Amino acid sequence: MKLDAKVPSGPIAQSWDSHRFEMKLVNPANKRKFSVIVVGSGLAGASASASMAELGYEVDCFCFSDSPRRAHSIAAQGGINAAKTYPNDGDSVWRLFYDTVKGGDFRSREANVYRLAQVSNHIIDQCVAQGVPFAREYGGLLANRSFGGAQVSRTFYARGQTGQQLLLGAYSALCRQIGVGKVKMHPRAEMLDLVVVNGQARGIIVRNLVSGRLERYAANAVVLATGGYSNVFYLSTNAKACNVTAAYRAYKRGAGFANPCYTQIHPTCIPQSGDYQSKLTLMSESLRNDGRVWVPKNQADCGKAPGSIAENDRDYYLERKYPSFGNLAPRDISSRSAKEVCDEGRGIGPSGYGVYLDFSEAIGRLGQNVIQERYGNLFEMYERITGDDPYQTPMRIYPAPHYTMGGLWVDYNLMSTIEGLHVIGEANFSDHGANRLGASALMQGLADGYFVLPYTIGHYFASQKQTPVTIENAAFDNVEKETTERIRKLLSIGGNRTPDSFHRELGRIMWNQCGMARNEKGLRAALQQIPALREEFWKNLRVPGCGEDFNIALEHAGRVADFLEFAEVMCHDALERNESCGGHFREEYQTDDGEALRNDDEYCYSSVWEYQGVGNTPALHKESLTFDNVKLAVRSYK
Amino acid sequence: MKLTLRIWRQHHRTAKGEMVDYHLDDVSEHMSFLEMLDVLNEKLLAEGKDAIAFDHDCREGICGACSLVINGKPHGGFPNTTTCQVHMRHFNDGDVVTVEPWRANAFPVLKDLVVDRTAFDRVMHSGGFVSVNTGGTPDANAIPIAKNEADIAMDAAACIGCGACVAACKNASAMLFVSAKIGQFRHLPQGKVEQLDRAKRLVAQMDAEGFGACTNTYDCEGACPKSISATFIAEMNRDFLKGNLCEP
Ligand SMILES: Cc1cc2nc3c(=O)[nH]c(=O)nc-3n(C[C@H](O)[C@H](O)[C@H](O)COP(=O)(O)OP(=O)(O)OC[C@H]3O[C@@H](n4cnc5c(N)ncnc54)[C@H](O)[C@@H]3O)c2cc1C
Ligand code: FES
């Protein structure tokens, strides 16, 4: 596997401009001769499909939900960053770039991050032009807030529904192209495998989730915009159907998987309430702008009503440990601190795994109406789930898996190690290093989809000759046969356990041993437990019904089967990286006061894993990272 | 608590459906309604039976996938609540709970509780957008928009496209859904340019999909989990009429 990042030479501030100039163009009259398959209709997939269709390419877009508008992006609450500097508070493209590289704990590729910061401003312009109703000030200009560890106000938002509004914007652009026939939309369709012909990605095998039948699609290039894999933990803030199948299948066909162990645990989620729990609900991080995080100083106070605990007996641990960032300390740090105080026995709530997020001071200072204006819908959501009123009593929160920085490796053009296979949005590994800053995923998904891929894919088409490939090609026969066989196998085991029970068990292994904190012993144990569980899965699974049918148990079983293989890759990656960085915290590597201890001498690279067969240790390839513009430094938020 | 669930089962689009009774013995009040159905499905699968199909995804009231008629009411009839946000603390030991799919000609049942809502998407394809391409747009702050207008646009844009409005309406009308999209754009300068044409196109497609007419009973507004106001319907009617009078 060859890793050529294709980073343009020259000063970073000019690299995207000069690269755009150097890239080859496809003649406008020829664009319609090129077809693209886009798997995914979230922010990344919808924006890319619409933009490529506008340019003239023929696009087929796929999603597993009943409408592209329901992609998981819809759930993002907090906001989207851009370096507009409207508030005149010292922000700039350079500062957004700098913050993102530092926030990623120096494990991302500088050139990609710079480009992201650069195009961020166009995203806001684009969305406003589409009619995205961002929050505004009384003077009619756009409102900004500071969010998730930033010391400037660069986050644009639409109440607590930013992801929804951005996705509906991208969906509207997509609808326009569907309406004129330039995009063919395939809802309720799940990609089950990638078809590679002569080393190039040329098609996919899809299961129609209503009829259950397999279908073949061929194109000149394939784009995966299939989101993240947080559901490997079973309980996460992701939507229920999010899964790793598309990315993992591409990995099995030769795409390198980068940094799978970089997972983000979000600090502010509603704690689990019982064994039947099906997912965890995020409370937007914007709440930390006005909420103060605390636990009792003394274990003895943990069971008491929060109001009865005196100010002096409260430990506002983030404010204490990180005086300059306080409650806005980045996600990895806040999450780990919550785990720490709970492990000390100072957690609150029935399980002991919870901390308070308290608004009483802000309500006193600003008035309840201001807090209501800012967070009304979040407070309502919290009350609906827990039955508690957060205006009266502090919220209970605990960290939960939320986002995955790891993903398929891509070069500067967003192409994976399989020629023609492009990967955008959360599904790739590109911009966030070992930790993502708040409000940067929406930015990245839309940057990739609106402003990067539509250029770079043209360059791909213009720079090489392709032979015509149709779905009659033998490669399609083979891949479809394998898929059929796999489905037959899932249906024929006839054991005693449901797909969900395996998924939950895998989730527990991963949360305990490859979650917020990891160590060698735990990871080695997980690498024994996962194959054993996988073996049981293939012996003892029970999926009633048949394949050519609307069969929800079969859908889930297929996804769990892939998670059961992928989890092992994650653990290998976590074990190999003998350092702590960002979302990857190895207990063996910490400073005396418990902070992550990075090892730049030995681990300043992205780990890219190459498939070697089920159960075999994948082969490691390294993309070394250089920092010419942001000086490698210890990431301190003290 | 113990519950009897009376659930619509229908194998496929053209199959005949029926209500089937299921019993659950230990439902916790902290469960969500969908978690309760998960427990039932786990039980069915363990018995080698076909699980009950229902749409869901985000489980936090924003994606618009979940779509159950619970005890005769879309999303159960709780204020501002989607099915996935309904918790079992609202039910009592011994209750018989009926669960059905959205009922509307334009939303045919695909299986059990899952319906086909692509009619909504097709309405959007006909004009639910501002006709701008990617790139070349003016600076986001070039056109100030009064906060109250932006707020109204956001109120309309909050629609999650679940279809509860259609399911609640005795005519199975989609006026609330369609008017919310029209309403969002007509309150923004970016959307004003195509305002009248958009109303005409969306209404035409809505009719073509077989949704019913509006007779102003406003059950849609009552059932909407996002409190979309029926005043958007009035605005849409105005645009539609004006559009036909000015440029028929
Ligand atoms: C609760 C929550 C809140 C968040 N808040 C914020 C925030 O405030 N700011 C921010 O910047 N980020 C936020 N994020 C992160 C951000 O929302 C996501 O990273 C981002 O939206 C991912 O977009 P995407 O387009 O890459 O993928 P997704 O939106 O996940 O879309 C994936 C698409 O791929 C399709 N798909 C997947 N697999 C297949 C397959 N095999 N076959 C066919 N189709 C497939 C799906 O149907 C879907 O259409 C939040 C995330 C969560 C969970
Ligand atoms: S599952 Fe998304 S709104 Fe209910």
XYZ file of C-alpha atoms in Angstrom, chain A residues 47 50-51 54 64-72 74-77 84 86 121-122 124-142 156 158-159 161 164-165 168 171-180 185 187-188 210 234 237-242 273 276-282 373 380-381 383-387 450-451 496 498-501 504 542-545 549-553, chain B residues 11-12 28-32 34-35 38-39 41-60 62-66 79-82 85-87 89-90 110-111 114-118 120-122 124-126 128-148 150-155 157-163 177 181 184-185 188 190-191 225-226:
202
model
C -23.666 18.656 -0.648
C -25.783 18.446 -5.502
C -22.557 20.289 -6.330
C -24.670 21.221 -10.857
C -30.436 3.634 3.942
C -33.144 5.870 5.379
C -36.474 6.513 3.693
C -35.445 10.029 2.735
C -32.041 11.669 2.301
C -33.192 14.360 4.720
C -33.006 11.946 7.653
C -29.253 11.308 7.589
C -27.600 11.402 10.968
C -29.709 16.131 11.106
C -29.067 15.602 14.817
C -26.192 18.057 15.212
C -27.243 20.716 17.627
C -15.634 35.064 9.307
C -17.731 39.080 12.267
C -16.224 31.171 5.092
C -17.690 30.121 1.758
C -21.630 30.190 5.545
C -22.194 32.298 2.416
C -23.501 29.246 0.595
C -25.885 28.243 3.354
C -27.306 31.733 3.751
C -27.909 31.914 0.003
C -29.829 28.619 0.222
C -32.126 30.049 2.869
C -30.649 28.455 5.986
C -32.189 30.466 8.833
C -29.129 31.067 11.016
C -29.598 32.958 14.278
C -29.367 36.734 13.859
C -28.839 39.812 15.965
C -31.424 42.579 16.156
C -29.515 44.578 13.543
C -30.146 41.767 11.082
C -26.613 40.422 10.924
C -25.586 36.875 11.775
C -22.851 30.006 13.573
C -29.730 27.894 14.119
C -31.295 27.561 17.559
C -30.884 22.609 15.373
C -30.956 19.990 10.782
C -30.931 23.360 9.072
C -32.108 20.657 4.953
C -31.081 18.426 0.892
C -32.855 21.285 -0.864
C -29.934 21.670 -3.266
C -30.026 17.905 -3.771
C -33.786 18.000 -4.392
C -33.288 20.621 -7.062
C -30.890 18.324 -8.900
C -33.164 15.309 -8.441
C -35.978 17.409 -9.869
C -34.022 18.176 -13.036
C -31.801 9.187 -5.540
C -33.429 5.752 -0.559
C -33.817 2.610 1.580
C -37.779 -2.957 0.910
C -23.465 0.104 20.853
C -25.098 9.551 20.563
C -25.301 8.438 16.948
C -28.539 7.519 15.278
C -29.449 3.850 15.574
C -28.675 2.865 12.015
C -25.197 4.441 11.794
C -30.911 4.683 32.812
C -32.836 -1.695 27.762
C -31.176 1.634 26.872
C -31.001 1.878 23.083
C -28.920 5.006 22.623
C -27.568 7.977 24.522
C -28.755 11.507 24.055
C -26.356 14.356 23.662
C -33.925 31.823 24.571
C -37.222 20.668 27.140
C -35.555 17.633 25.640
C -36.944 17.173 30.890
C -38.811 14.944 28.491
C -36.232 12.193 28.854
C -35.410 12.404 32.537
C -38.535 13.915 34.027
C -19.391 21.723 -1.577
C -15.886 22.997 -2.072
C -30.247 -18.759 19.822
C -30.333 -12.005 18.368
C -28.106 -9.572 16.448
C -28.801 -6.944 19.108
C -27.503 -9.125 21.920
C -24.567 -4.966 23.026
C -30.650 -16.344 14.812
C -32.179 -14.276 12.034
C -35.708 -15.333 11.113
C -37.235 -14.668 7.715
C -37.833 -9.344 2.052
C -38.059 -6.310 4.298
C -36.064 -7.852 7.134
C -34.842 -5.552 9.909
C -33.090 -8.306 11.840
C -46.371 -8.300 5.507
C -45.957 -6.140 2.440
C -40.084 -0.017 33.026
C -41.490 3.496 33.264
C -38.076 4.883 32.306
C -38.092 3.170 28.919
C -38.917 5.087 25.807
C -39.421 2.552 21.065
C -37.250 0.825 23.659
C -37.238 -3.138 21.011
C -37.845 -5.394 23.992
C -38.878 -7.418 19.062
C -36.080 -9.147 20.966
C -38.691 -11.464 22.384
C -40.189 -12.176 18.970
C -36.784 -12.820 17.397
C -35.823 -15.158 20.209
C -38.982 -17.107 19.406
C -37.949 -17.218 15.745
C -40.718 -14.840 14.711
C -40.536 -11.904 12.370
C -39.746 -8.634 14.166
C -42.177 -5.742 13.906
C -40.873 -3.234 11.391
C -41.053 0.440 12.332
C -39.105 3.485 11.144
C -36.776 5.209 13.578
C -33.237 6.498 13.623
C -32.123 9.483 15.719
C -34.397 8.695 18.663
C -34.192 12.276 19.772
C -35.193 15.479 15.018
C -34.863 13.112 12.038
C -38.585 12.645 11.524
C -38.282 8.918 10.886
C -40.471 7.599 13.685
C -47.545 18.049 23.076
C -44.424 18.746 20.981
C -43.352 15.135 21.144
C -42.328 12.595 18.542
C -39.550 10.848 22.762
C -42.603 9.267 24.351
C -41.690 7.596 27.614
C -44.144 6.809 32.415
C -47.226 8.080 30.566
C -44.501 -0.998 3.115
C -44.482 -3.358 6.042
C -43.456 1.421 8.021
C -44.977 3.652 5.371
C -43.626 5.105 2.151
C -43.293 8.879 2.553
C -41.380 9.567 -0.646
C -42.948 14.369 0.562
C -39.591 14.187 -1.179
C -41.216 14.517 -4.581
C -39.614 19.027 -2.441
C -38.110 18.100 -5.806
C -40.729 20.252 -7.486
C -38.649 23.195 -2.215
C -35.394 25.118 -2.637
C -33.778 28.405 -3.504
C -32.327 28.027 -6.991
C -28.670 28.742 -6.257
C -25.667 26.734 -7.335
C -22.660 26.055 -5.168
C -20.191 28.940 -5.201
C -20.340 32.537 -6.214
C -22.701 33.563 -3.452
C -22.443 36.982 -1.774
C -21.030 37.449 1.712
C -23.396 35.998 4.276
C -23.849 39.405 5.929
C -24.435 41.281 2.684
C -28.194 41.252 3.217
C -29.312 41.969 6.780
C -32.464 40.108 7.773
C -34.635 41.403 10.595
C -34.396 39.069 13.551
C -38.153 38.605 13.834
C -35.473 35.199 10.533
C -37.167 33.776 13.602
C -40.406 33.148 11.699
C -38.421 31.456 8.930
C -36.779 29.264 11.564
C -40.161 28.422 13.122
C -37.934 25.421 8.975
C -38.172 23.392 12.188
C -40.469 20.912 10.348
C -38.986 17.415 10.533
C -41.045 16.002 7.666
C -42.459 13.189 9.765
C -45.940 13.314 8.248
C -45.843 20.293 5.627
C -41.315 24.937 3.447
C -39.481 29.349 5.561
C -38.450 30.788 2.210
C -36.168 35.326 3.783
C -33.114 34.782 -0.596
C -36.355 32.873 -1.006
C -44.334 17.652 17.197
C -42.565 20.872 16.230
